[in-house]
Tab-separated table of C-alpha atoms in Angstrom:
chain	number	residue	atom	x	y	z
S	292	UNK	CA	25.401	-9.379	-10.876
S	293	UNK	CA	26.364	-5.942	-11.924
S	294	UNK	CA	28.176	-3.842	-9.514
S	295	UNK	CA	27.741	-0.337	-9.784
S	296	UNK	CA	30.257	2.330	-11.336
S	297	UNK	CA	32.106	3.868	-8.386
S	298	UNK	CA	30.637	7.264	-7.663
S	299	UNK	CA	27.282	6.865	-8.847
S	300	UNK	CA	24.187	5.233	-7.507
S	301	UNK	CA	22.093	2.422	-8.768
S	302	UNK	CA	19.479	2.102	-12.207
S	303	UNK	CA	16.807	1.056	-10.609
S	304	UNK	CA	14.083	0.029	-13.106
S	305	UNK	CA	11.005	-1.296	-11.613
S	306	UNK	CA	7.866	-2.534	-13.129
S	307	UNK	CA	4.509	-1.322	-11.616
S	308	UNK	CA	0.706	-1.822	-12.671
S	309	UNK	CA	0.367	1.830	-12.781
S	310	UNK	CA	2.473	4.611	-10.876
S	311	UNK	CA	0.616	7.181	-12.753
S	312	UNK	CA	-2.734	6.141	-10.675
S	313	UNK	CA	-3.891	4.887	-7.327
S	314	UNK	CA	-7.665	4.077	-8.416
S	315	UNK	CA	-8.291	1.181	-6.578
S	316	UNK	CA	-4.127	0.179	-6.413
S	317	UNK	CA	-3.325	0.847	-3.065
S	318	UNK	CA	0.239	-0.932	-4.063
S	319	UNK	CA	0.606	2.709	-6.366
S	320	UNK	CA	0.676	4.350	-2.407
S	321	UNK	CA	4.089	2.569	-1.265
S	322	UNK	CA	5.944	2.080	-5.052
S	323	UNK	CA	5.661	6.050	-5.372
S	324	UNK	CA	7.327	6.828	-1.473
S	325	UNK	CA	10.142	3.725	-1.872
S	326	UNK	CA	10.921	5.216	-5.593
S	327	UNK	CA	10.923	9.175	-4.380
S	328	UNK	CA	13.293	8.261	-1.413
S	329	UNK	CA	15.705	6.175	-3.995
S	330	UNK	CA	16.125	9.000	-6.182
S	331	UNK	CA	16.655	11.191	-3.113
S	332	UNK	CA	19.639	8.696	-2.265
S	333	UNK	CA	21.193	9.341	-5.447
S	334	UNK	CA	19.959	6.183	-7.561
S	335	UNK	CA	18.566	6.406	-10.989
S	336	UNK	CA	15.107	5.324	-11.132
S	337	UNK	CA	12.710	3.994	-13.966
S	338	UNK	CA	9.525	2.606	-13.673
S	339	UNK	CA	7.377	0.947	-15.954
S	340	UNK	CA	3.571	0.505	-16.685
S	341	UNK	CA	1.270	-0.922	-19.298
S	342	UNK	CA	-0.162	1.430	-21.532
S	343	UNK	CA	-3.495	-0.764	-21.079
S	344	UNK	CA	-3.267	-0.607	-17.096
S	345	UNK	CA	-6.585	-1.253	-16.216
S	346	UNK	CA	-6.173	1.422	-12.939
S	347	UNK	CA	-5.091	4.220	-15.193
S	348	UNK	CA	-8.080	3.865	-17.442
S	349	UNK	CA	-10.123	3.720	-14.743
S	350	UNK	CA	-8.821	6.342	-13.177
S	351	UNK	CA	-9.348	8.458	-16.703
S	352	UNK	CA	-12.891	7.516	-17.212
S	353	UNK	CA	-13.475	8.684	-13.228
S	354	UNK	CA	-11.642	11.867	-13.630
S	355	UNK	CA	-10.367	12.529	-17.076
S	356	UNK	CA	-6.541	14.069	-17.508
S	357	UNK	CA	-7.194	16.333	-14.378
S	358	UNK	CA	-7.257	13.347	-12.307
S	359	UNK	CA	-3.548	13.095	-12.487
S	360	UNK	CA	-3.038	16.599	-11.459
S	361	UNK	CA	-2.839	15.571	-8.055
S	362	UNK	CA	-0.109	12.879	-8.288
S	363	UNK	CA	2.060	15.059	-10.562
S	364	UNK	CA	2.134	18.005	-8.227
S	365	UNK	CA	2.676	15.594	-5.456
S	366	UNK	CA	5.408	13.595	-7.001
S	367	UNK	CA	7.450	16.189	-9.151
S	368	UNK	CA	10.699	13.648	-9.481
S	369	UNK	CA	8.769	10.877	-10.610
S	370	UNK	CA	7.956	9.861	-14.141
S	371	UNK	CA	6.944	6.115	-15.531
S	372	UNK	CA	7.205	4.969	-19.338
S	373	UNK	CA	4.257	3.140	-20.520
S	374	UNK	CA	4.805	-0.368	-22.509
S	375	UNK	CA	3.240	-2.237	-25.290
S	376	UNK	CA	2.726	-5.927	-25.852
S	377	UNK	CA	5.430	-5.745	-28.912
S	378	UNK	CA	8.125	-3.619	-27.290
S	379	UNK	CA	11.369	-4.855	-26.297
S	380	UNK	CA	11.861	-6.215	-22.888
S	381	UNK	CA	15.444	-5.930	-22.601
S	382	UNK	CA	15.894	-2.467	-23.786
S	383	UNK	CA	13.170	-1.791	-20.724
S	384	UNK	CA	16.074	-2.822	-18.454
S	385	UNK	CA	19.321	-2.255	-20.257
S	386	UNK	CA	21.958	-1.251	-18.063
S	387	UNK	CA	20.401	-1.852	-15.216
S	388	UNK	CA	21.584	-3.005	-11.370
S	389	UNK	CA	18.504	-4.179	-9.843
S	390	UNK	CA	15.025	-4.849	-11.415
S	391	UNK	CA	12.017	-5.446	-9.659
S	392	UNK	CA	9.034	-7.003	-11.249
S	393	UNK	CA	5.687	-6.236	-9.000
S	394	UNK	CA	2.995	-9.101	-8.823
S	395	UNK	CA	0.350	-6.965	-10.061
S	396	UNK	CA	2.191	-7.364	-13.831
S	397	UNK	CA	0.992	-9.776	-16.744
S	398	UNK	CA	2.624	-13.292	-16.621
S	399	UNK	CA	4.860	-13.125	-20.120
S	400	UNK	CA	6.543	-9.501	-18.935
S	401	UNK	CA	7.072	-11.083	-15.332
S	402	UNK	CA	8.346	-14.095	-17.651
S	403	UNK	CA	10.632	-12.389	-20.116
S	404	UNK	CA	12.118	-10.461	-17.618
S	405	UNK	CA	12.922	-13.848	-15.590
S	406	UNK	CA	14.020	-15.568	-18.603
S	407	UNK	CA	16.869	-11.826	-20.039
S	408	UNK	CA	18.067	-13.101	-15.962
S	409	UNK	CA	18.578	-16.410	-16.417
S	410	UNK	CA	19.999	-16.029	-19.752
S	411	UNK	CA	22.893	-14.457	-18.110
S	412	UNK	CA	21.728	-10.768	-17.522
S	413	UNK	CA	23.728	-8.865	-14.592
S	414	UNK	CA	21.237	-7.136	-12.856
S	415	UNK	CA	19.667	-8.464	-9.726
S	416	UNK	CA	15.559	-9.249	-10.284
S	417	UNK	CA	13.123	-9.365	-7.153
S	418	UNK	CA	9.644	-10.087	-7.555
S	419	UNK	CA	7.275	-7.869	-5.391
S	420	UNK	CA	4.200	-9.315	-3.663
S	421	UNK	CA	1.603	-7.255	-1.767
S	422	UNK	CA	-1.460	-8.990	-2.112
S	423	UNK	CA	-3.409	-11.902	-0.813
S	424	UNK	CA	-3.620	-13.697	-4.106
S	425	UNK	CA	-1.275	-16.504	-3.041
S	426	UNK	CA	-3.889	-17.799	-0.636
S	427	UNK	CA	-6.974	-16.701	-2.589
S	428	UNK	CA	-6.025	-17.240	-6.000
S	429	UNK	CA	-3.246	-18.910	-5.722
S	430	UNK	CA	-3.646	-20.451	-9.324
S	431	UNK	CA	-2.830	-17.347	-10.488
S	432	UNK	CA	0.096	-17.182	-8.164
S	433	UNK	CA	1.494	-20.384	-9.432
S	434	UNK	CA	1.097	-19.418	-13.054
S	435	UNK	CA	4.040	-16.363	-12.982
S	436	UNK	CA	7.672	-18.389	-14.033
S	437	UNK	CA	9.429	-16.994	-10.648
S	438	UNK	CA	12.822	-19.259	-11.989
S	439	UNK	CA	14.892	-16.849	-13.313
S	440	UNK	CA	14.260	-14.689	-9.687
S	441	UNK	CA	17.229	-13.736	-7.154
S	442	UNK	CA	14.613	-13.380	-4.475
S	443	UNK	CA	11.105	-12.398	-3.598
S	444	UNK	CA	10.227	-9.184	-1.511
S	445	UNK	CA	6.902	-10.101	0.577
S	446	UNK	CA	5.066	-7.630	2.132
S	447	UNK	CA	4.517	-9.651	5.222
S	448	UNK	CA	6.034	-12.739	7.648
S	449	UNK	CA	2.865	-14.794	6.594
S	450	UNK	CA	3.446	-14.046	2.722
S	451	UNK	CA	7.109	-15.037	3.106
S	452	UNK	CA	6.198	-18.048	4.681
S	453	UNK	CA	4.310	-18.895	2.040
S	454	UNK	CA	7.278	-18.512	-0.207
S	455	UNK	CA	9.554	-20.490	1.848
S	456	UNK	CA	6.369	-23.177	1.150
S	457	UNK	CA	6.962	-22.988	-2.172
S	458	UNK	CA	10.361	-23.631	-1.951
S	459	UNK	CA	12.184	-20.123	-1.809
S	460	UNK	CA	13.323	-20.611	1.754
S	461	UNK	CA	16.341	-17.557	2.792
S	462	UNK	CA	15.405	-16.096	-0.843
S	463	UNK	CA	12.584	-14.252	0.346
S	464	UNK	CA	12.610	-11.196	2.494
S	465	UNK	CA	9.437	-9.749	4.347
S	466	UNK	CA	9.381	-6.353	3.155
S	467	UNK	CA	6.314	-4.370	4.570
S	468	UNK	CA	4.990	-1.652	3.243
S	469	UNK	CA	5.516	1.919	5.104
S	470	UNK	CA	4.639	5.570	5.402
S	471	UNK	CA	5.993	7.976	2.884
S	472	UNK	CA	5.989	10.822	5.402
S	473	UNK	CA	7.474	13.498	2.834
S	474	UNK	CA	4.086	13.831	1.999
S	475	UNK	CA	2.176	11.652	4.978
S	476	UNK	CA	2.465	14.097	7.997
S	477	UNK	CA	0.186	16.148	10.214
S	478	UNK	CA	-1.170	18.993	8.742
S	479	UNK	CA	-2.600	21.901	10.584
S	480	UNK	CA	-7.013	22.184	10.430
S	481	UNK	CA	-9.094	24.737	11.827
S	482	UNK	CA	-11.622	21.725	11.597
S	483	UNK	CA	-11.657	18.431	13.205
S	484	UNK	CA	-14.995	17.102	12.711
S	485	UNK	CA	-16.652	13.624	12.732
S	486	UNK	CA	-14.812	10.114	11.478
S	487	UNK	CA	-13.062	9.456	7.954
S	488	UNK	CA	-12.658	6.680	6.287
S	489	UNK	CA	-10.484	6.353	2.717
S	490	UNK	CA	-11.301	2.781	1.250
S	491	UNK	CA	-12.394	0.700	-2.164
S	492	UNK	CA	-15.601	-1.273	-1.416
S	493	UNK	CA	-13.367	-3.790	-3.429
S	494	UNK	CA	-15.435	-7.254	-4.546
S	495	UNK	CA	-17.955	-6.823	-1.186
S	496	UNK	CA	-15.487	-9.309	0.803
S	497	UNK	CA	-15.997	-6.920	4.038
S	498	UNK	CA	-19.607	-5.624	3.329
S	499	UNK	CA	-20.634	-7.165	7.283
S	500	UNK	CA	-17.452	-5.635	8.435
S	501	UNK	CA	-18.107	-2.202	7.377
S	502	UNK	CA	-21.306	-1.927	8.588
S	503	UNK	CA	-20.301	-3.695	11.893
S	504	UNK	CA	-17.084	-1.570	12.891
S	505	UNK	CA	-17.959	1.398	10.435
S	506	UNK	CA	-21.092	2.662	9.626
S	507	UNK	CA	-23.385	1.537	12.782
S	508	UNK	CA	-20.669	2.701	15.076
S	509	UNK	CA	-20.229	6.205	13.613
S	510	UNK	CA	-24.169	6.507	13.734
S	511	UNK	CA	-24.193	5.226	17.289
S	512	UNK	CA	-21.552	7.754	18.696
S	513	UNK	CA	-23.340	10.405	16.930
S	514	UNK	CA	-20.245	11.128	15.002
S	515	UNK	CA	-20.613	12.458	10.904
S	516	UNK	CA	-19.018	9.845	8.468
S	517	UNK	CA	-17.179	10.713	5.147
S	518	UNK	CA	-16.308	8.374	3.191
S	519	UNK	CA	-13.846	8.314	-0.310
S	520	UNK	CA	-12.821	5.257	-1.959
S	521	UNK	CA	-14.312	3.584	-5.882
S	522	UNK	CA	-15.869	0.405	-6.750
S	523	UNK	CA	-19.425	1.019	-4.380
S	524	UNK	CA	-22.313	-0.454	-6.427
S	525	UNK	CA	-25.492	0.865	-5.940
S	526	UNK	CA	-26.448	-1.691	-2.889
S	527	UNK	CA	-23.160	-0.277	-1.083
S	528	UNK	CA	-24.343	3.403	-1.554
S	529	UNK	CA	-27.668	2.541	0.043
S	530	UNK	CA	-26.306	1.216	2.660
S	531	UNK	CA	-24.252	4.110	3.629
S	532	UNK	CA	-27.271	6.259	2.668
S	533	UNK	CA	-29.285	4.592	5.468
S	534	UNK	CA	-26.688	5.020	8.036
S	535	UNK	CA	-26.012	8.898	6.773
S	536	UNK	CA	-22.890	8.831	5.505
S	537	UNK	CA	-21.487	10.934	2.849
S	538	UNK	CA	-19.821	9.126	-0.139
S	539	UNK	CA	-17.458	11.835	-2.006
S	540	UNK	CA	-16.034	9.106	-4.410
S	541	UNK	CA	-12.708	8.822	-5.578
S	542	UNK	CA	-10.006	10.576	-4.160
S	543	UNK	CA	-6.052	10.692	-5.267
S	544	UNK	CA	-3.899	9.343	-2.110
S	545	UNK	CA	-2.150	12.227	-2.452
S	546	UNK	CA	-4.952	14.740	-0.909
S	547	UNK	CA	-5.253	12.119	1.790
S	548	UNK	CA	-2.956	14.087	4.399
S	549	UNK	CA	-5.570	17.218	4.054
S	550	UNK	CA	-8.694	15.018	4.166
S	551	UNK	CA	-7.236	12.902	7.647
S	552	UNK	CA	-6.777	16.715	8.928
S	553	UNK	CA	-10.124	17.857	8.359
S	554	UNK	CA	-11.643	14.664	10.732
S	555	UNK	CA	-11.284	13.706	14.314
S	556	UNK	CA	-10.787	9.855	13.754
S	557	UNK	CA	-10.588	7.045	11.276
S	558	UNK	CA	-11.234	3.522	11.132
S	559	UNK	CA	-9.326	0.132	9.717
S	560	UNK	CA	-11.373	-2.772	8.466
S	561	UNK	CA	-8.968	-4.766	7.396
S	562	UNK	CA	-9.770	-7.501	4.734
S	563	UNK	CA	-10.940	-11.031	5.652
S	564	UNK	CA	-7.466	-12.500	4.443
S	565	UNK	CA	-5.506	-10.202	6.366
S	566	UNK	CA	-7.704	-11.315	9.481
S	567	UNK	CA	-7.272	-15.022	9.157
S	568	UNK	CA	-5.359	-16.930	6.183
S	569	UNK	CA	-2.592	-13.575	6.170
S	570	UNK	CA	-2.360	-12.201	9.501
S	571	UNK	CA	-0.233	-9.306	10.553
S	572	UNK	CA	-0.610	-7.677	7.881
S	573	UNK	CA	-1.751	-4.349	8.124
S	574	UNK	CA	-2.906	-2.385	4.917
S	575	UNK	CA	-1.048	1.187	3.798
S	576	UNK	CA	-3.763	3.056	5.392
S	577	UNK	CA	-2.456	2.448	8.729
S	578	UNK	CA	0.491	3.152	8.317
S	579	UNK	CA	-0.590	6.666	6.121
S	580	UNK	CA	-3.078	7.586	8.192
S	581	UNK	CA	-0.612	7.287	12.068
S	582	UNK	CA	1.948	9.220	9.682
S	583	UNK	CA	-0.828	11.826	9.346
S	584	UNK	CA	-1.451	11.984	12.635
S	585	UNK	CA	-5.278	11.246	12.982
S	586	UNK	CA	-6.757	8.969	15.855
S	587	UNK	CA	-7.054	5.453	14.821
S	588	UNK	CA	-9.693	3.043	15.838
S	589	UNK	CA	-8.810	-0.755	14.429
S	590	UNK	CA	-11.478	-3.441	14.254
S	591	UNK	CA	-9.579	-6.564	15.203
S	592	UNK	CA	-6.411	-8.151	13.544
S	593	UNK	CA	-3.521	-9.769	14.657
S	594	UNK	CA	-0.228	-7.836	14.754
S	595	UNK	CA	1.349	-10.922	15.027
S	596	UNK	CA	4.830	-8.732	13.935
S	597	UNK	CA	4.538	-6.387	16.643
S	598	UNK	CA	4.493	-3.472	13.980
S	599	UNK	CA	2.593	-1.210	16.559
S	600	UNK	CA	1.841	-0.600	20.264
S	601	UNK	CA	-2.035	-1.531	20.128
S	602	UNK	CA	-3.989	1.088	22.692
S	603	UNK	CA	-1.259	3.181	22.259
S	604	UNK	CA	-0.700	3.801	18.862
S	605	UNK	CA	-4.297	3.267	18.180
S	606	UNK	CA	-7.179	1.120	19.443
S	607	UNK	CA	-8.418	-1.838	18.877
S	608	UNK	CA	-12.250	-2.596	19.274
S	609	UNK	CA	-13.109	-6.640	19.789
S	610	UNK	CA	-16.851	-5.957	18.412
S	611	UNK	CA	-18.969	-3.276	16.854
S	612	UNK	CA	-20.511	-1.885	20.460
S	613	UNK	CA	-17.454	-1.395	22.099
S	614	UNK	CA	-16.446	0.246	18.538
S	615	UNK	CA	-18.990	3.004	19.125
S	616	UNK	CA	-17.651	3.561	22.790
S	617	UNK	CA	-13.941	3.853	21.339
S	618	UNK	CA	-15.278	6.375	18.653
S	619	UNK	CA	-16.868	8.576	21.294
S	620	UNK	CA	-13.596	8.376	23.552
S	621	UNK	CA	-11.741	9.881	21.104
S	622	UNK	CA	-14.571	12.547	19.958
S	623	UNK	CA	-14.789	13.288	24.016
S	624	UNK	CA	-10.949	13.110	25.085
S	625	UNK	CA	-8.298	15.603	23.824
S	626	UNK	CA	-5.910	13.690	26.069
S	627	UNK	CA	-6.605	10.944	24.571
S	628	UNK	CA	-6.824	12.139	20.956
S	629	UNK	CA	-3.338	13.435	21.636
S	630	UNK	CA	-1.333	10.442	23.263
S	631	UNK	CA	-2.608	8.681	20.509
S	632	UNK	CA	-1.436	11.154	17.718
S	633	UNK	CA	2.038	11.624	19.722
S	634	UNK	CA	2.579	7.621	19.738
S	635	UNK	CA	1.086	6.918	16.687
S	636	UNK	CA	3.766	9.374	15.138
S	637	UNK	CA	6.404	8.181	16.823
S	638	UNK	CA	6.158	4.962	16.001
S	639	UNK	CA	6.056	5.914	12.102
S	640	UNK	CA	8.906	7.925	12.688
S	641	UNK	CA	11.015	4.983	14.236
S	642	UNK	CA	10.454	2.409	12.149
S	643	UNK	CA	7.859	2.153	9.396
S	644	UNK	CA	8.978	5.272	6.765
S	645	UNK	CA	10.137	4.517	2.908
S	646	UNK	CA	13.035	5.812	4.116
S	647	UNK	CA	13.504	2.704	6.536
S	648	UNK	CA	12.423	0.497	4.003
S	649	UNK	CA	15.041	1.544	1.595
S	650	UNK	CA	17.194	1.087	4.055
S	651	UNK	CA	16.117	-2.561	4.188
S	652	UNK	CA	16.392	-3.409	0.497
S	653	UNK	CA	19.918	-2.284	0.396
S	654	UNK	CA	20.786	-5.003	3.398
S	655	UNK	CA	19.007	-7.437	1.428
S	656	UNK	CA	20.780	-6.254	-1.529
S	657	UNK	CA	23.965	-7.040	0.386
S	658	UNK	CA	23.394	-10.086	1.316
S	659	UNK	CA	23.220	-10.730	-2.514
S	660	UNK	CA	25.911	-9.617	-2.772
S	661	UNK	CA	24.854	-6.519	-4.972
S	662	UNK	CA	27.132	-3.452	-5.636
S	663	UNK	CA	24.483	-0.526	-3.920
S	664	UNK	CA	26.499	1.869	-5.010
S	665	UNK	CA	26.319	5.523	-3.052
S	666	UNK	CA	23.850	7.425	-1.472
S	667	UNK	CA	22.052	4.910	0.357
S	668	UNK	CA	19.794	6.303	3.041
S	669	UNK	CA	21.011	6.773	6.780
């Protein structure tokens, strides 16, 4: 493996979907706070994305060119390069010391840039997995050629264990996603009205959910909804019609600081997979929306990790009723509202930043013996 040149950081190249947009890629959220806070450490970071990636033309179609405005002025230091079918691999990732290849990539680049390893390259390659699709589609899983990997980076103990399943056993590393609170952080409101929620209505796998813990709780605590997120067909937009809540559409992660401001709570519905076949893992939005410092109520999940301090960090509700009690705690208790806000933080601040999780790769990095170079984060 390639050890870096004394007095200089790490190339870092890493291989995204899209950094450029978040339109229904939450995994855009966590690639853009874990590549900010390498550069800040002094590494040298490129990313690469599809020119066809099937967020960023959605995201164009949405919102045309002033769609990105919001990530650029967010995210100043960061830049990706956009790839063709025909373009050269290996000059993607000459001179590199560590490529990572995310899961949400086509099969012949995740491929081609396992084969350039196993053909003798000196670069370290993880593969990055933050989805469910080993358990749901796990033919497509099987598909990528992970052989010419050093290791896998899983964004959660169940994930990993899959892994091990499969065969990678000390080669894979849980590696959960985090808060990238140079951006994620309270913000000061003169308004703090009603419940917020930021989420994709996604392939209706949560439709009862939503309604359940969302929608009929917000109505029944007499609490305004907003909600922001893509993919709601016209049966979804009823639905929140009937219960009264406003759908705004789209919005870039990176206004999602001001928007948790503006509201007095939010909600997590976490998807089914994440409740049963995946548990303990939580989605970005939790960790985002603590960082921002908003009340959270959680419909139910297991933090089987012990990420958080449930009922102090946030609460959970077991069913939709005692949801709607929850929801009008917080709208009736400053106290509350701020113990909440004050652990919720804390917690963020202790252990679930990029900064911590670049902190994390470079121990795994060690352990593979990879040169990290300087700058690494305290």
């Amino acid at each position: 493996m390639r050890a870096a040149a004394p007095g200089r950081g790490m190339k870092v190249v890493y291989f995204t979907h899209s950094l450029a947009s978040c339109w229904n890629h939450g995994n855009a959220h966590f690639v853009r706070g874990v590549l900010s806070e390498l550069i800040a450490c002094g590494h040298d970071v490129q990313a690469w994305e599809p020119a066809d990636s099937w967020s960023l033309q959605n995201l164009l179609a949405d919102g045309g060119e002033d769609a990105l405005a919001p990530y650029r002025a967010s995210y100043p230091e960061l830049s990706s390069r956009s790839y063709g079918a025909d373009d050269d691999v290996a000059r993607m990732v000459d001179g590199a010391d560590l490529v990572i290849v995310h899961e949400w990539n086509a099969h012949d680049v995740v491929a081609e840039v396992g084969r350039l390893r196993k053909a003798g390259a000196p670069w370290t390659l993880l593969f990055h997995d933050t989805h469910h699709r080993i358990v749901s589609l796990p033919h497509e899983m099987d598909a990528y050629d992970l052989s010419g990997y050093d290791g896998v980076l899983a964004f959660g103990e169940t994930l990993s264990e899959q892994y091990r399943a499969r065969g990678w056993g000390k080669r894979v590393w849980t590696w959960h996603e985090a808060a990238d609170t140079r951006r994620f952080k309270p913000l000061d409101s003169d308004r703090h009205e009603g419940v917020v929620w930021i989420g994709n209505w996604g392939d209706g796998e949560r439709t009862r959910e939503i309604e359940d813990y969302l929608l009929r709780p917000a109505q029944a605590a007499q609490l305004p909804l907003d909600i922001y997120g893509v993919r709601y067909p016209d049966e979804a937009r009823a639905m929140l019609a009937r219960y009264g809540a406003r759908y705004h559409g789209w919005a870039p992660n990176a206004r999602a600081p001001e928007i948790f401001a503006r509201a007095r709570a939010t909600v997590h519905v976490p998807r089914n997979y994440y409740r049963t076949i995946l548990p303990g893992i939580p989605t970005i939005r939790v960790f985002e929306a603590l960082a921002c410092g908003i009340p959270l109520a959680s419909a139910p999940w297991d933090d089987a990790e012990g990420l958080f301090r449930p009922g102090q960090d946030f609460l959970y509700a077991r069913d939709g009723e005692q949801m709607a009690d929850v929801l009008r705690q917080i709208r009736d208790d400053a106290d509350l509202r701020a113990s909440l806000i004050a652990s919720g933080l804390e917690t963020i601040n202790a252990r679930h930043t990029c900064a911590h999780r670049v902190d994390e790769l470079m121990t795994i990095l060690d352990t593979l013996g990879t040169d990290t170079g300087v700058g690494v984060a305290a």
